[in-house]
CSV table of C-alpha atoms in Angstrom, one decimal:
chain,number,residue,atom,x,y,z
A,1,UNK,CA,0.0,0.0,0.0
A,2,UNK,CA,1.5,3.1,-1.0
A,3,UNK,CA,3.2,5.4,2.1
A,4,UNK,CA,1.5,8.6,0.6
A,5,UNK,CA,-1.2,7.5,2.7
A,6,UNK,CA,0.4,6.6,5.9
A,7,UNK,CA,-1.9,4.8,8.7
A,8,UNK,CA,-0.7,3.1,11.8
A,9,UNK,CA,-2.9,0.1,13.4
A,10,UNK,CA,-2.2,0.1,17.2
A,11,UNK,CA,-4.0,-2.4,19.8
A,12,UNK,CA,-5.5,-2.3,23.6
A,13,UNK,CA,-4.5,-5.3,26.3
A,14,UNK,CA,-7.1,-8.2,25.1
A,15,UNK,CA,-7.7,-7.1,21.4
A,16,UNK,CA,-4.2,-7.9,20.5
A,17,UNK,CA,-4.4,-11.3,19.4
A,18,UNK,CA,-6.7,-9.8,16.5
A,19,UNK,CA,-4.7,-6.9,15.7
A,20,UNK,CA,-2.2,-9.1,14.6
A,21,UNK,CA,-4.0,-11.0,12.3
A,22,UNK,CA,-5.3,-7.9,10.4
A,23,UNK,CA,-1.7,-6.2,10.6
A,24,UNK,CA,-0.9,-9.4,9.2
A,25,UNK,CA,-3.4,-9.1,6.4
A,26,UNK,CA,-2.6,-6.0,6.0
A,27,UNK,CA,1.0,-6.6,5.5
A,28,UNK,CA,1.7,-3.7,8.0
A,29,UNK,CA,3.4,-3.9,11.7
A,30,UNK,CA,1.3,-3.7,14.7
A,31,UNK,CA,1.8,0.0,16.2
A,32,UNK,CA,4.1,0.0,19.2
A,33,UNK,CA,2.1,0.8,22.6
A,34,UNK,CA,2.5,0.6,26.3
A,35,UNK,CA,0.1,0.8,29.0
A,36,UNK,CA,0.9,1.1,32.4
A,37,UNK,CA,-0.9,-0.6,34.6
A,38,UNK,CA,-0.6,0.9,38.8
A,39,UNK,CA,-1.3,-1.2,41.6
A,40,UNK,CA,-4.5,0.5,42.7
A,41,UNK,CA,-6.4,-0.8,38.7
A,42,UNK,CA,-5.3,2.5,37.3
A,43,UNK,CA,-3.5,2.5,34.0
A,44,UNK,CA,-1.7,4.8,31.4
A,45,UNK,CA,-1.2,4.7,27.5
A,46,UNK,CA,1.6,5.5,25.7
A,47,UNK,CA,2.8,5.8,21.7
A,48,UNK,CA,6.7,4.7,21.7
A,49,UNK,CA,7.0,5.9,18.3
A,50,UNK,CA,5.6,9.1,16.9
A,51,UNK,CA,1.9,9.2,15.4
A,52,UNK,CA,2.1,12.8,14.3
A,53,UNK,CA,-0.1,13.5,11.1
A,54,UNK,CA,-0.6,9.8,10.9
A,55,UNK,CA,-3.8,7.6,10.3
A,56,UNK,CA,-4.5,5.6,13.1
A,57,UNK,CA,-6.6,2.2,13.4
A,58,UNK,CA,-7.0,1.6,17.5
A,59,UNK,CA,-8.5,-1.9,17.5
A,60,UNK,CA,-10.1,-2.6,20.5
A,61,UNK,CA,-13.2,-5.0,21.5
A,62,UNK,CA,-15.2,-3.4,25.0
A,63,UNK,CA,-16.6,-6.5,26.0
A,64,UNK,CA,-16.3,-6.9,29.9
A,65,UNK,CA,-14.6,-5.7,31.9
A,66,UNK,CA,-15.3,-2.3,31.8
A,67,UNK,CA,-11.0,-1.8,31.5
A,68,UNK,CA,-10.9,-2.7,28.0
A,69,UNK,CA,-13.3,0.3,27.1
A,70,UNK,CA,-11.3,2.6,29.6
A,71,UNK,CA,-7.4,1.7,27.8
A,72,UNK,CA,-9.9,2.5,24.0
A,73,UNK,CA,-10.4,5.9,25.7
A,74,UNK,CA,-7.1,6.7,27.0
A,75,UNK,CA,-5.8,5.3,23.6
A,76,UNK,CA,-8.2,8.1,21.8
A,77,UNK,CA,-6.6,10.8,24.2
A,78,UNK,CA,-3.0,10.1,23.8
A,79,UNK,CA,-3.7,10.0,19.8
A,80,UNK,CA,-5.4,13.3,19.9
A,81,UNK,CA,-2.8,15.0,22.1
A,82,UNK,CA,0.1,13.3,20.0
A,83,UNK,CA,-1.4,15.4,17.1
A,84,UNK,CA,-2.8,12.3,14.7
A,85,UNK,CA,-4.4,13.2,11.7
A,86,UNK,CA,-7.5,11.3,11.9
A,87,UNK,CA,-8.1,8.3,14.7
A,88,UNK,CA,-10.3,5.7,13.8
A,89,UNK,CA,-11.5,3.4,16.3
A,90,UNK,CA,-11.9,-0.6,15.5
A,91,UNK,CA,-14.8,-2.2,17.3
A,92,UNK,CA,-15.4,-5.2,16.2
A,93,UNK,CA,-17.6,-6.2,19.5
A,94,UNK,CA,-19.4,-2.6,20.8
A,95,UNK,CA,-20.4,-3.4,24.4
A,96,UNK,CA,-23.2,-2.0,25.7
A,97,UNK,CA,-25.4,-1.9,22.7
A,98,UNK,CA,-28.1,-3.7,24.4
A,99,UNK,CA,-28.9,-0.5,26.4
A,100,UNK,CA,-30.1,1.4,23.2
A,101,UNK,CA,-33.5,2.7,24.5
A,102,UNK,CA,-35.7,3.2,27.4
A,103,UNK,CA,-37.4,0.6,27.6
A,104,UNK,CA,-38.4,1.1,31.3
A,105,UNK,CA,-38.5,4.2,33.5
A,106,UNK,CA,-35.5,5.5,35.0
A,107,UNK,CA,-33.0,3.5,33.3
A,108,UNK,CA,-29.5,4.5,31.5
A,109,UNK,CA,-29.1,4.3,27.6
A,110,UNK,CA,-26.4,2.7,28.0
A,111,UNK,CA,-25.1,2.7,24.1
A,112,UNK,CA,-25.5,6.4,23.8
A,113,UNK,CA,-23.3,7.1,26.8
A,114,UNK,CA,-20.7,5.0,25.1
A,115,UNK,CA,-21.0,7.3,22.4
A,116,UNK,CA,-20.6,10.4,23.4
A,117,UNK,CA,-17.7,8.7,25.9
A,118,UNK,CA,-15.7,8.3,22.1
A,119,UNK,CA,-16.9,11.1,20.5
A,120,UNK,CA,-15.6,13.6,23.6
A,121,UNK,CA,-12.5,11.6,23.2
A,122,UNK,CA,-11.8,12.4,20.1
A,123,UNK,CA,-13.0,9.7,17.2
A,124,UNK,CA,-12.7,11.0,13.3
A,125,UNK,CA,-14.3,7.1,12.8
A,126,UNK,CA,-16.0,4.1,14.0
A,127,UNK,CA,-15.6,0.9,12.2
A,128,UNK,CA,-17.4,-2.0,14.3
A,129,UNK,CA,-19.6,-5.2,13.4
A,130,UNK,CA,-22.8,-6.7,14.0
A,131,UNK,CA,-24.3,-3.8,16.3
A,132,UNK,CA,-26.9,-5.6,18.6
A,133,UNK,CA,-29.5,-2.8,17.6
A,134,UNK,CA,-28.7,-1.1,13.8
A,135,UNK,CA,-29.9,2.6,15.0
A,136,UNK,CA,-26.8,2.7,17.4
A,137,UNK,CA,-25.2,4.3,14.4
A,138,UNK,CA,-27.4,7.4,14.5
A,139,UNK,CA,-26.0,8.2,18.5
A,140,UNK,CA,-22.6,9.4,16.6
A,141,UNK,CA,-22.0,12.5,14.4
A,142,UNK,CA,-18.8,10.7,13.2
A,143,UNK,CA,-18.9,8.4,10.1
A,144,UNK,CA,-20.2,4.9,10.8
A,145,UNK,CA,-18.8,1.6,9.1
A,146,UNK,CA,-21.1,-1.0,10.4
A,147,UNK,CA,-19.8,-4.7,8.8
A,148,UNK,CA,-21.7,-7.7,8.8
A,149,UNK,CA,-20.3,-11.2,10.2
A,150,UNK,CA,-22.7,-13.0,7.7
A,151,UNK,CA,-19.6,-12.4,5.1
A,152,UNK,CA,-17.4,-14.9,7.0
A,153,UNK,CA,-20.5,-17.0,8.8
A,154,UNK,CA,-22.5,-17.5,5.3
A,155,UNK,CA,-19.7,-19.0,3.1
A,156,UNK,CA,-19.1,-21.2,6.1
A,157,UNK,CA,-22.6,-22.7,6.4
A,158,UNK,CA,-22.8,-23.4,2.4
A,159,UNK,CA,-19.5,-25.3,3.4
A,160,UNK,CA,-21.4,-27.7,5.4
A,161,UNK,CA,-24.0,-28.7,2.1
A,162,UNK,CA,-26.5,-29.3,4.3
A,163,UNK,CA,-30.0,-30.5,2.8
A,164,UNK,CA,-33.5,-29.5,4.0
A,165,UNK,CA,-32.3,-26.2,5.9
A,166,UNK,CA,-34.2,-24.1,8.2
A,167,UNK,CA,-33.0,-21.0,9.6
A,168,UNK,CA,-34.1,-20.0,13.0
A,169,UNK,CA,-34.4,-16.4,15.1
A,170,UNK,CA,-34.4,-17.6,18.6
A,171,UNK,CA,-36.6,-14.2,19.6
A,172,UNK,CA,-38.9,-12.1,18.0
A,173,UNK,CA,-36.6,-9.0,17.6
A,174,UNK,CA,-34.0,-10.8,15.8
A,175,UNK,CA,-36.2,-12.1,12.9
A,176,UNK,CA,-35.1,-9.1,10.6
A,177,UNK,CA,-31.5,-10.6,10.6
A,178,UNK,CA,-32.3,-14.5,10.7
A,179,UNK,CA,-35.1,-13.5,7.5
A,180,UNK,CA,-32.5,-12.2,5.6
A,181,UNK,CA,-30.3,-15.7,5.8
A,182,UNK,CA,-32.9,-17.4,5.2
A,183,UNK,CA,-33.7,-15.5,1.6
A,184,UNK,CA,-30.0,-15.8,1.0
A,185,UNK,CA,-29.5,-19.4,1.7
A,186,UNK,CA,-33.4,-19.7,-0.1
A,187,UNK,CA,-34.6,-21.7,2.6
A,188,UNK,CA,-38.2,-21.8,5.3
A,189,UNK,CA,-38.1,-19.3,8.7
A,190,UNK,CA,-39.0,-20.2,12.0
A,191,UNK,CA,-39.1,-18.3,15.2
A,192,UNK,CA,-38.9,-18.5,19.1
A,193,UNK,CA,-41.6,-16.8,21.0
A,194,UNK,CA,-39.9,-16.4,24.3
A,195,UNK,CA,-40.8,-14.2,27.5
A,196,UNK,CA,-38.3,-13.3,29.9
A,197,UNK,CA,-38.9,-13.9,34.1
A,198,UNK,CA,-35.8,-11.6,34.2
A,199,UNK,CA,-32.4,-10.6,32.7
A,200,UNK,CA,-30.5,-13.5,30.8
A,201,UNK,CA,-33.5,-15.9,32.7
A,202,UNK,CA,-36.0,-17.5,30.1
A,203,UNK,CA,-39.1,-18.2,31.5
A,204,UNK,CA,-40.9,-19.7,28.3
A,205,UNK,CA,-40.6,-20.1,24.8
A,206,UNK,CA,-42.5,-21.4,21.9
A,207,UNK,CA,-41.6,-22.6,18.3
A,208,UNK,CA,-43.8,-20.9,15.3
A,209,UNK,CA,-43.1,-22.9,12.2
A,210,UNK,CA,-42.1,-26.6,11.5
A,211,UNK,CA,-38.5,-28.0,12.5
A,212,UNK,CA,-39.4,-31.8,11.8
A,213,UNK,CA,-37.0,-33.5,9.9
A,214,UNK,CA,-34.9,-30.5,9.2
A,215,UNK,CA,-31.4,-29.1,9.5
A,216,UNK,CA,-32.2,-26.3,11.9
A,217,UNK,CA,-29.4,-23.4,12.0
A,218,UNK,CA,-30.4,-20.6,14.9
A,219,UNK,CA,-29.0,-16.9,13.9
A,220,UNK,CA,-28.5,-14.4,16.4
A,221,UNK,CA,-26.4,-11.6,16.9
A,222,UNK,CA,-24.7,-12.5,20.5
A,223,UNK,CA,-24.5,-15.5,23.2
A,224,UNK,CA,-24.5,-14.2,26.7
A,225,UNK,CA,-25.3,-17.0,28.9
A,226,UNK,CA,-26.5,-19.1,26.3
A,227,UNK,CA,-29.9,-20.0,28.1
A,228,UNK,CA,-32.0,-18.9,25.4
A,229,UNK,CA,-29.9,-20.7,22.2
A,230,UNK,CA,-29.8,-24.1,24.8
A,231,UNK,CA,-33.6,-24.1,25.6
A,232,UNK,CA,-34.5,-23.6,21.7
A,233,UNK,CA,-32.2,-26.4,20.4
A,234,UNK,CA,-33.6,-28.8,23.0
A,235,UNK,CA,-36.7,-27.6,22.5
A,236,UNK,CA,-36.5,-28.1,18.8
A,237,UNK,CA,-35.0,-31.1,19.2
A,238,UNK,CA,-38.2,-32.9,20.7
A,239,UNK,CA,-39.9,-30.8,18.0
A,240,UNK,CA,-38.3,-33.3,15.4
A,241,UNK,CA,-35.1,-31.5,14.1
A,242,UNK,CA,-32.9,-33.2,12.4
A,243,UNK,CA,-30.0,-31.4,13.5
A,244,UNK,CA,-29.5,-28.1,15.2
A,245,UNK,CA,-26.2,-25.5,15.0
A,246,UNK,CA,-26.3,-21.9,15.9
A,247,UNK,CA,-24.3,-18.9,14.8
A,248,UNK,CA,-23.6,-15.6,16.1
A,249,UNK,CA,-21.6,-12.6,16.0
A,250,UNK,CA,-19.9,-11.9,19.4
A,251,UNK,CA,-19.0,-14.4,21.5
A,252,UNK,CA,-19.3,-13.2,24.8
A,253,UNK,CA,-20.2,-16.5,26.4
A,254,UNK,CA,-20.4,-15.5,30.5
A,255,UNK,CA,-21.1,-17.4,33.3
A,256,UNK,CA,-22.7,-21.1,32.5
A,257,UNK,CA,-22.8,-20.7,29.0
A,258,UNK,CA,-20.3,-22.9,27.9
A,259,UNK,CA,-21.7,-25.7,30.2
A,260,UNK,CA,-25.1,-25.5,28.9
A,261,UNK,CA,-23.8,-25.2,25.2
A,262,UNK,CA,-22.1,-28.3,26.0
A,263,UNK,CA,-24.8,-30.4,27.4
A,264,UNK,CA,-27.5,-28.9,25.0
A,265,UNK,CA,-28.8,-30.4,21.7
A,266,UNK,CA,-26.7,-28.5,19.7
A,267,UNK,CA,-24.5,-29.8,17.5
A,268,UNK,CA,-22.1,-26.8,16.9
A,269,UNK,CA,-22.1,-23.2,17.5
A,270,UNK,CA,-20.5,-20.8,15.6
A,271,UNK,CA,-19.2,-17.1,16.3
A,272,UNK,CA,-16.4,-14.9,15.0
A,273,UNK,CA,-13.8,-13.9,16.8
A,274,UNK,CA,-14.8,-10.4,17.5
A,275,UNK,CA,-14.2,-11.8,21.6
A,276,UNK,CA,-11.4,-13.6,22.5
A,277,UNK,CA,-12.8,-17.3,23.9
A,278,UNK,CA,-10.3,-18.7,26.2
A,279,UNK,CA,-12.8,-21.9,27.8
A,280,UNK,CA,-12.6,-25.1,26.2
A,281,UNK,CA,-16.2,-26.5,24.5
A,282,UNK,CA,-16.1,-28.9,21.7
A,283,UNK,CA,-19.3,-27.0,20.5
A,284,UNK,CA,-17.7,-23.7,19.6
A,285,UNK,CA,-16.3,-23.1,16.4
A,286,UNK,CA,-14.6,-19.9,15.9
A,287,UNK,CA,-14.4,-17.9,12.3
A,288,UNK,CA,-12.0,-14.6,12.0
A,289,UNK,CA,-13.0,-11.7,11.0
A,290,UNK,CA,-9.2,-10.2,10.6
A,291,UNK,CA,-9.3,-10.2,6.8
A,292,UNK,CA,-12.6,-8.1,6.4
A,293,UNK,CA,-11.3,-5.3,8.6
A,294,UNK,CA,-8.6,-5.1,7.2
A,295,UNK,CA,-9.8,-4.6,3.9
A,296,UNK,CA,-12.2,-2.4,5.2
A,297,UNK,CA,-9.2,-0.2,6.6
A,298,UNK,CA,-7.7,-0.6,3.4
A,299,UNK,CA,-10.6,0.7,2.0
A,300,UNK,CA,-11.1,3.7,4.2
A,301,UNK,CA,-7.6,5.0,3.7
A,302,UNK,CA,-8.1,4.4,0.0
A,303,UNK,CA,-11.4,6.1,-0.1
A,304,UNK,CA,-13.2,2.9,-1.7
A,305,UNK,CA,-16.8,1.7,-1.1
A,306,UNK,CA,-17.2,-0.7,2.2
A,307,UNK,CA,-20.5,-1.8,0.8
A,308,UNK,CA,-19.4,-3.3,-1.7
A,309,UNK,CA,-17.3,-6.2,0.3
A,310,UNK,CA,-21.3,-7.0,2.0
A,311,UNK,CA,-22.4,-10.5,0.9
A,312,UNK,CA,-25.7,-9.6,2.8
C-alpha cells in the first residue's frame, strides 16, 4: 500500500491477538504501545513511536470488563494529544449496545453514553460489526462503518452442504436478521416466542413454524449465557429437528454458557472472533473476521466503497 497515505494500526490489552491477524493481512506492523498498569487498577497509554499527522486504526473490543473500554479511551486521548491526523476506532464487538432505548422508567441508555464517551474523546471514525441494535449508528456525528459477520458465517454454512435447511431467530426482535439468511440461503423461517422472568433468565418459549426433519441453523447476533440458544435447540430437538447449529456474531459467552452449550442439543455453534474465547467446549467453532477489517481499513484510507465487500 502506497506510504502517501500513511496509517498506523495500534492495539489495547485483550484485542491484540486480532490486531495481529489484520496487521498481518494488512502486510503492515502492529503499532508500538505501552500501557501502564498501577497497583490501585489505574493505568496509562503510551505511543513509543511518533503518530504525528498519521492515520490511526486503534483496535479494540469493550466487551467486559469495563478496563478494556477505559485503555480505548485513553488510547483516543493520547492519539489526539500526539497530534494524529485522523483516529479511527476498531470495534469489532461494541459493548453496551443492548442499552439502546428506554425501555423502562428511570434507566441509562447505556449505548449512547458510550457514544458520546468516544466522540468527547476524540473519534474521526467508528468501524465496528454486527451492532446488537442497527440505529446505534445514529448516537454518533462521526462516520459509521457497520460490517456484517454474515460475510465470514455464510460461506461457512454453504461449506457444510447441508440439505433440508431451516433458519431459525431464537426471539422475535432478531427475525429481521435470521429472514434475511434465510432468503440468502433460499430456505423456510422459524421463530422463538420467548418471555423473559428476568435478565438473561428464560421463563418460556414457543416454536412458530415446522423443524421436523430439518437441519435447523439458529441466527443471532450474540451469546451471553446461552440460556436462550440451549432451551431452543432442546426444544427443537423434541420438536423433530434433524439437526440443530447456531451462529452468532460476538462471542461473549459468560457465566454457564459454555456448560449449557455443551450439554445442549446442539450440534455446533458458531461465532467470529470479534471476543477472545479462552474456555474449552467442543461445541464452539470460531471464524475470524481479521481479513474483512482489514480490507475495510484498506478501503477507508483508499477512499473505496465498504458496501461493496457485504455479501448480505
Amino acid at each position: 500500500m502506497s506510504e502517501q497515505n500513511p496509517f498506523m494500526v495500534f492495539s489495547g490489552t485483550n484485542s491484540r491477538y486480532l490486531a495481529e491477524k489484520i496487521c498481518a493481512s494488512l502486510n503492515r506492523p502492529l503499532g508500538k504501545l505501552q500501557i501502564t498498569k498501577f497497583s490501585d487498577g489505574e493505568f496509562a497509554v503510551y505511543y513509543e513511536e511518533s503518530i504525528r499527522g498519521r492515520d490511526v486504526f486503534l483496535v479494540q473490543s469493550t466487551f467486559p470488563n469495563s478496563d478494556n473500554l477505559m485503555e480505548l479511551l485513553l488510547m483516543i486521548d493520547a492519539a489526539k494529544r500526539a497530534s494524529a491526523h485522523s483516529i479511527n476506532a476498531v470495534i469489532p464487538y461494541f459493548g453496551w449496545a443492548r442499552q439502546d432505548r428506554k425501555d423502562k422508567p428511570r434507566v441509562s441508555i447505556g449505548a449512547k453514553l458510550v457514544a458520546d464517551l468516544l466522540s468527547a474523546a476524540g473519534i474521526d471514525r467508528l468501524i465496528t460489526m454486527d451492532l446488537h441494535a442497527d440505529q446505534i449508528q445514529g448516537f454518533f456525528n462521526v462516520p459509521v462503518d457497520h460490517l456484517y459477520a454474515s460475510g465470514v458465517i455464510l460461506p461457512y454454512l454453504q461449506s457444510l452442504k447441508l440439505k433440508d435447511i431451516v433458519i431459525a431467530s431464537p426471539d422475535v426482535g432478531g427475525s429481521k436478521r435470521a429472514n434475511t439468511y434465510a432468503k440468502y440461503l433460499g430456505c423456510p423461517l422459524v421463530l422463538c416466542n420467548k418471555t423473559r422472568a428476568r435478565a438473561n433468565e428464560v421463563e418460556s418459549m414457543q416454536i412458530i413454524g415446522d423443524v421436523k426433519d430439518k437441519n435447523v441453523i439458529i441466527v443471532d447476533d450474540m451469546v451471553d449465557t446461552a440460556g436462550t440458544i440451549a432451551k431452543a435447540a432442546d426444544i427443537m430437538k423434541e420438536a423433530g429437528a434433524k439437526s440443530i447449529r447456531a451462529c452468532a456474531s460476538h462471542c461473549v459467552m459468560s457465566g454457564p454458557a459454555t456448560e449449557r452449550v455443551q450439554s445442549s442439543s446442539l450440534e455446533e455453534i458458531v461465532f467470529t472472533d470479534s471476543i477472545p474465547y479462552t474456555q474449552r467446549c467442543a461445541k464452539v467453532k470460531q471464524l475470524s473476521v481479521a481479513d474483512m477489517f482489514a480490507e475495510t481499513i484498506r478501503r477507508v484510507i483508499l477512499n473505496e466503497s465498504i458496501s461493496s465487500q457485504y455479501l448480505i
